[in-house]
Amino acid sequence: MQSKSHYQIVISGVGGQGVLFITRLLAEAAIEKGLPVFTSETHGMAQRGGTVISHLKVGEFASPLISPGQADGLIALKAESLDQHGGYLKPGGWAAVNVPAPLTMPAAATPFYLDADRLAREMDNPRSVNLIMLGFTLSSAQRGGFGHGSLHCSLNDIEAVLENRLKGKTNRLQSSLRALKAGADSTTAT
Amino acid sequence: MNQAVKKELMMGNEAIARGLIENGCRIATAYPGTPASEILSSIAAYQKRFDIDMHTQWAVNEKVALEIAYAGCQTGLRTAVAMKQVGLNVASDPLMSAAYMGTAGGFVVISADDPGPHSSQTEQDSRMMAMMAKIPVLDPDSPHQAREMVGMAYTLSEAFKTPVMLRPTTRVCHSRQDVRPGEISPLTGKPDFKKDPSRWAATPKFRYQLHLELEEKLSRMAEYPATAPVLHNPQAKGRRAVVASGVAAAYTAEALNDLGLGDRLPFYQVLQPFPLHTAFIRRLLTDYDDVLIVEETTGVIEMQLADRSRIQGKLSGVVPRVGELLPEKIMSLLADFTGLEIDLPALTQAPGRRPTLCAGCPHRASFFAIKKAAPRGIYTSDIGCYTLGLNLKAVDTVLCMGAAISQAAGFYHAYRYEEKRPDIVATIGDSTFFHAGVPALVDAVNQNVRFVLVILDNRTTAMTGSQPTPATGKSATGQTLVKVDMETLVKGCGVKFLEVGDPYDTNGFIATVKAAVAFSRSEGPAVVIARHPCIIDLARQGKATDPIEVMVTGDCDGCGFCLQHFECPALIAVDDGQRTAVDPLACNGCGVCLDICPKGAIIKKA
Ligand code: SF4
Ligand code: SF4
């Protein structure tokens, strides 16, 4: 089912949550692996607390947008994104959702739930929901939850990208890595 | 040769900047506007990184930006100006004239369109503006191609001595792609302005001559090989063809692949939608029985085909004329065009979240005060984050940059013979005030318009990513500039009532606005400068102040006053609306809500 060289992932949330940042990390990890990559981002007025969505396409593509029913996965930093953007998922896709309790899935996708808001509060780092969810997504993929070879990069790859990007900003790097790890160490609620 | 250079993840706007730097651009100007803003900030970043002797600046508005860059090209240097599509409206006056006079050095006008629209007042197509000005326009499909087209644009500009427009759209500007940077050619040539008044200061008599020249250039540009349309699949034969430009061409390429039409349906990509190549027009009309044209946002390619009997496009009504051409739309157009049956899943239309002013935004406090001071007023506003004062019902009109002031004047004149005149309060951001508010204020003083102008001075151009304003005293590259003092400027316009206040000081600020309203009723224009820095900008600079921790006590009866009239996203209804609570993940700790609750239920945490 999964073609090995094509990955289409939708990442969504609301402005200010750092959707763009994790999209960028995933895209840079693709480049490190020599894979072609496209992303599409929301800028401007919607960044003020409105719905924000990014598309990430890894592999030989010509355009930056994903069509409905074609995404392999969805990372939802807000549970409501699932309603709004679940339609991008293809049958058999996966969705990593930030939500306190499991909810009904649109389409025939496999859900992975994590209460990232609670984790972020516990870590006293409200701005880290995005990285927690990214860590959670990567580890769920690595545990084989999404089906084999379902992401183009691993937790280690993202750590390397972060280390490179936040070179010299030790505090930010440390707290980012902690958030990533906290997400990675969590398993899905069922 | 540069295969050794590693690919970089580049946003379309960065790729355009990279193209300008690689091609020896010496003056780059812009006014920020989504989706174009990152072009100039990326140029500034490259300039610093490679220590390039060039002038990079945020101009006060697009007209001034274009004029500065145009003069630069009159000296023989390569220059560029960047803006969003509605900015081009502001800059259209010099553009139309510059097209007649032509250029000496290469001159690229970048105007970014926003089909959707995602962050604009209109979906206008800048290519129409190129058509009106009679200059060529290039339409990139991706960051990669946007970078390449900058070089193409300079060659074209210098070959025909004309300004060239580069027209990316949001999906090019704000997508990122792995792009291999090219070499940065060393800067050559010195400014050398050659006086030629019959061109550079042409009177109408000479303009006629220039117009003849321009028409003659256009017909040659329609034959210029380097920008001719590209046939992507020469192996495909048949009497039907698809023509696309810009990002629609990228979607078309993918859709043809997905539909298995790549070897069957000839696919042309138009690089230069205007002027459309003459040979191409002939070819379309002789070689094909049916042609589908997909382009954003207007049928610019289509309208250059005199015989449209076999053309399906926007003018023919087959392709939607409104909104963005999303890939799924193009897929279904192609399927219909070729008679394929496909089943396309659609997105359910779940309502998205409406944007709102940030938690802790000083504008929210200003709007709260304005509504207190002039509860039944007419509130004219303008373009910026503060447009979101809509949610607070403190914004009644938004037209275009600077119109808050002139519309306030218009409302005043409309009501001036009425017995009961409404209070009129205009809000405008600091950057917008400098951009187009000043002439309107001069006019309002001159006509003694009785209104209050609140300048929401958050010391930055926030909506587009915190670019400096003339009052910031910082250049695009971080150099120190001369600060323009807003108070002096306002007074210089002849305003008799001017107060500066901090909207975080809720009660003090309400009193200030009340005084201004009183003055405006009996005397004339009153100006209040609401000065408090944008909190996002402060955080970015690492200058955020210590948060005030707030909580909602048991005195809250869930009246919802704060939610409705203050609408801080960190104040949320809980227990089925029985109570309000503070969302600690969202709260910015500004403390303004402490003065909002009529029950006094919002207090500082002990
Ligand atoms: S906090 Fe105050 S204003 Fe808000 S709902 Fe409660 S009582 Fe009403
Ligand atoms: S202190 Fe009050 S007004 Fe300020 S951000 Fe927090 S909840 Fe909103």
PDB file of C-alpha atoms in Angstrom, chain B residues 150-243:
ATOM      1  CA  VAL B 150      14.413  35.984 -11.790  1.00  0.00           C
ATOM      2  CA  GLY B 151      17.382  35.446 -14.118  1.00  0.00           C
ATOM      3  CA  MET B 152      15.034  35.140 -17.064  1.00  0.00           C
ATOM      4  CA  ALA B 153      13.289  38.350 -16.031  1.00  0.00           C
ATOM      5  CA  TYR B 154      16.533  40.333 -15.934  1.00  0.00           C
ATOM      6  CA  THR B 155      17.611  39.052 -19.353  1.00  0.00           C
ATOM      7  CA  LEU B 156      14.194  39.877 -20.783  1.00  0.00           C
ATOM      8  CA  SER B 157      14.182  43.295 -19.151  1.00  0.00           C
ATOM      9  CA  GLU B 158      17.595  44.172 -20.525  1.00  0.00           C
ATOM     10  CA  ALA B 159      16.856  42.750 -23.984  1.00  0.00           C
ATOM     11  CA  PHE B 160      13.763  44.932 -24.401  1.00  0.00           C
ATOM     12  CA  LYS B 161      14.512  47.777 -21.988  1.00  0.00           C
ATOM     13  CA  THR B 162      11.273  47.175 -20.160  1.00  0.00           C
ATOM     14  CA  PRO B 163      10.176  46.524 -16.585  1.00  0.00           C
ATOM     15  CA  VAL B 164       9.338  42.829 -16.211  1.00  0.00           C
ATOM     16  CA  MET B 165       6.786  41.525 -13.761  1.00  0.00           C
ATOM     17  CA  LEU B 166       7.308  38.309 -11.828  1.00  0.00           C
ATOM     18  CA  ARG B 167       3.942  37.116 -10.540  1.00  0.00           C
ATOM     19  CA  PRO B 168       4.142  34.348  -7.925  1.00  0.00           C
ATOM     20  CA  THR B 169       1.008  33.285  -6.050  1.00  0.00           C
ATOM     21  CA  THR B 170       0.586  32.298  -2.403  1.00  0.00           C
ATOM     22  CA  ARG B 171       1.271  28.638  -3.182  1.00  0.00           C
ATOM     23  CA  VAL B 172       4.631  29.580  -4.665  1.00  0.00           C
ATOM     24  CA  CYS B 173       5.550  32.245  -2.114  1.00  0.00           C
ATOM     25  CA  HIS B 174       4.633  30.128   0.877  1.00  0.00           C
ATOM     26  CA  SER B 175       5.623  26.703  -0.181  1.00  0.00           C
ATOM     27  CA  ARG B 176       9.059  25.327   0.521  1.00  0.00           C
ATOM     28  CA  GLN B 177      11.053  23.120  -1.764  1.00  0.00           C
ATOM     29  CA  ASP B 178      14.522  21.630  -1.949  1.00  0.00           C
ATOM     30  CA  VAL B 179      16.278  24.161  -4.150  1.00  0.00           C
ATOM     31  CA  ARG B 180      19.903  24.072  -5.207  1.00  0.00           C
ATOM     32  CA  PRO B 181      21.316  27.572  -4.855  1.00  0.00           C
ATOM     33  CA  GLY B 182      23.209  28.928  -7.850  1.00  0.00           C
ATOM     34  CA  GLU B 183      26.358  30.982  -7.939  1.00  0.00           C
ATOM     35  CA  ILE B 184      26.304  34.589  -6.868  1.00  0.00           C
ATOM     36  CA  SER B 185      27.845  36.520  -9.729  1.00  0.00           C
ATOM     37  CA  PRO B 186      30.194  39.310  -8.659  1.00  0.00           C
ATOM     38  CA  LEU B 187      28.685  42.762  -8.967  1.00  0.00           C
ATOM     39  CA  THR B 188      29.849  44.594 -12.036  1.00  0.00           C
ATOM     40  CA  GLY B 189      29.015  47.978 -13.474  1.00  0.00           C
ATOM     41  CA  LYS B 190      28.685  51.356 -11.885  1.00  0.00           C
ATOM     42  CA  PRO B 191      25.677  53.623 -11.767  1.00  0.00           C
ATOM     43  CA  ASP B 192      25.780  55.793 -14.862  1.00  0.00           C
ATOM     44  CA  PHE B 193      22.684  57.904 -15.374  1.00  0.00           C
ATOM     45  CA  LYS B 194      22.544  59.056 -18.969  1.00  0.00           C
ATOM     46  CA  LYS B 195      20.419  62.170 -19.272  1.00  0.00           C
ATOM     47  CA  ASP B 196      17.745  61.835 -21.907  1.00  0.00           C
ATOM     48  CA  PRO B 197      14.861  64.158 -21.122  1.00  0.00           C
ATOM     49  CA  SER B 198      12.837  63.105 -24.143  1.00  0.00           C
ATOM     50  CA  ARG B 199      12.629  59.688 -22.493  1.00  0.00           C
ATOM     51  CA  TRP B 200      13.037  60.156 -18.744  1.00  0.00           C
ATOM     52  CA  ALA B 201      10.919  63.301 -18.573  1.00  0.00           C
ATOM     53  CA  ALA B 202       8.815  62.785 -21.651  1.00  0.00           C
ATOM     54  CA  THR B 203       6.006  65.214 -22.357  1.00  0.00           C
ATOM     55  CA  PRO B 204       2.828  63.939 -24.002  1.00  0.00           C
ATOM     56  CA  LYS B 205       4.218  64.512 -27.465  1.00  0.00           C
ATOM     57  CA  PHE B 206       7.125  62.172 -26.754  1.00  0.00           C
ATOM     58  CA  ARG B 207       4.861  59.788 -24.889  1.00  0.00           C
ATOM     59  CA  TYR B 208       3.105  59.071 -28.137  1.00  0.00           C
ATOM     60  CA  GLN B 209       6.436  58.060 -29.603  1.00  0.00           C
ATOM     61  CA  LEU B 210       7.220  55.929 -26.545  1.00  0.00           C
ATOM     62  CA  HIS B 211       3.866  54.240 -26.820  1.00  0.00           C
ATOM     63  CA  LEU B 212       4.613  53.302 -30.434  1.00  0.00           C
ATOM     64  CA  GLU B 213       7.948  51.879 -29.286  1.00  0.00           C
ATOM     65  CA  LEU B 214       6.220  49.963 -26.530  1.00  0.00           C
ATOM     66  CA  GLU B 215       3.785  48.324 -28.930  1.00  0.00           C
ATOM     67  CA  GLU B 216       6.634  47.385 -31.188  1.00  0.00           C
ATOM     68  CA  LYS B 217       8.538  45.879 -28.218  1.00  0.00           C
ATOM     69  CA  LEU B 218       5.493  43.886 -27.215  1.00  0.00           C
ATOM     70  CA  SER B 219       5.193  42.237 -30.583  1.00  0.00           C
ATOM     71  CA  ARG B 220       8.870  41.248 -30.435  1.00  0.00           C
ATOM     72  CA  MET B 221       8.488  39.967 -26.858  1.00  0.00           C
ATOM     73  CA  ALA B 222       5.720  37.702 -28.138  1.00  0.00           C
ATOM     74  CA  GLU B 223       8.405  36.032 -30.209  1.00  0.00           C
ATOM     75  CA  TYR B 224      11.185  35.896 -27.633  1.00  0.00           C
ATOM     76  CA  PRO B 225      12.370  32.279 -27.566  1.00  0.00           C
ATOM     77  CA  ALA B 226      13.593  32.074 -23.955  1.00  0.00           C
ATOM     78  CA  THR B 227      10.132  32.658 -22.491  1.00  0.00           C
ATOM     79  CA  ALA B 228       8.108  30.644 -25.021  1.00  0.00           C
ATOM     80  CA  PRO B 229       5.599  28.065 -23.752  1.00  0.00           C
ATOM     81  CA  VAL B 230       6.999  24.596 -23.063  1.00  0.00           C
ATOM     82  CA  LEU B 231       5.422  21.387 -24.307  1.00  0.00           C
ATOM     83  CA  HIS B 232       6.100  18.912 -21.494  1.00  0.00           C
ATOM     84  CA  ASN B 233       5.114  15.703 -23.259  1.00  0.00           C
ATOM     85  CA  PRO B 234       5.959  15.821 -26.985  1.00  0.00           C
ATOM     86  CA  GLN B 235       5.181  12.080 -27.165  1.00  0.00           C
ATOM     87  CA  ALA B 236       1.502  12.846 -26.526  1.00  0.00           C
ATOM     88  CA  LYS B 237      -0.431  13.224 -29.761  1.00  0.00           C
ATOM     89  CA  GLY B 238      -4.051  14.089 -30.218  1.00  0.00           C
ATOM     90  CA  ARG B 239      -6.442  16.894 -31.052  1.00  0.00           C
ATOM     91  CA  ARG B 240      -6.983  17.997 -27.460  1.00  0.00           C
ATOM     92  CA  ALA B 241      -4.501  19.854 -25.313  1.00  0.00           C
ATOM     93  CA  VAL B 242      -4.235  21.410 -21.883  1.00  0.00           C
ATOM     94  CA  VAL B 243      -2.510  24.733 -21.238  1.00  0.00           C
TER      95      VAL B 243
END
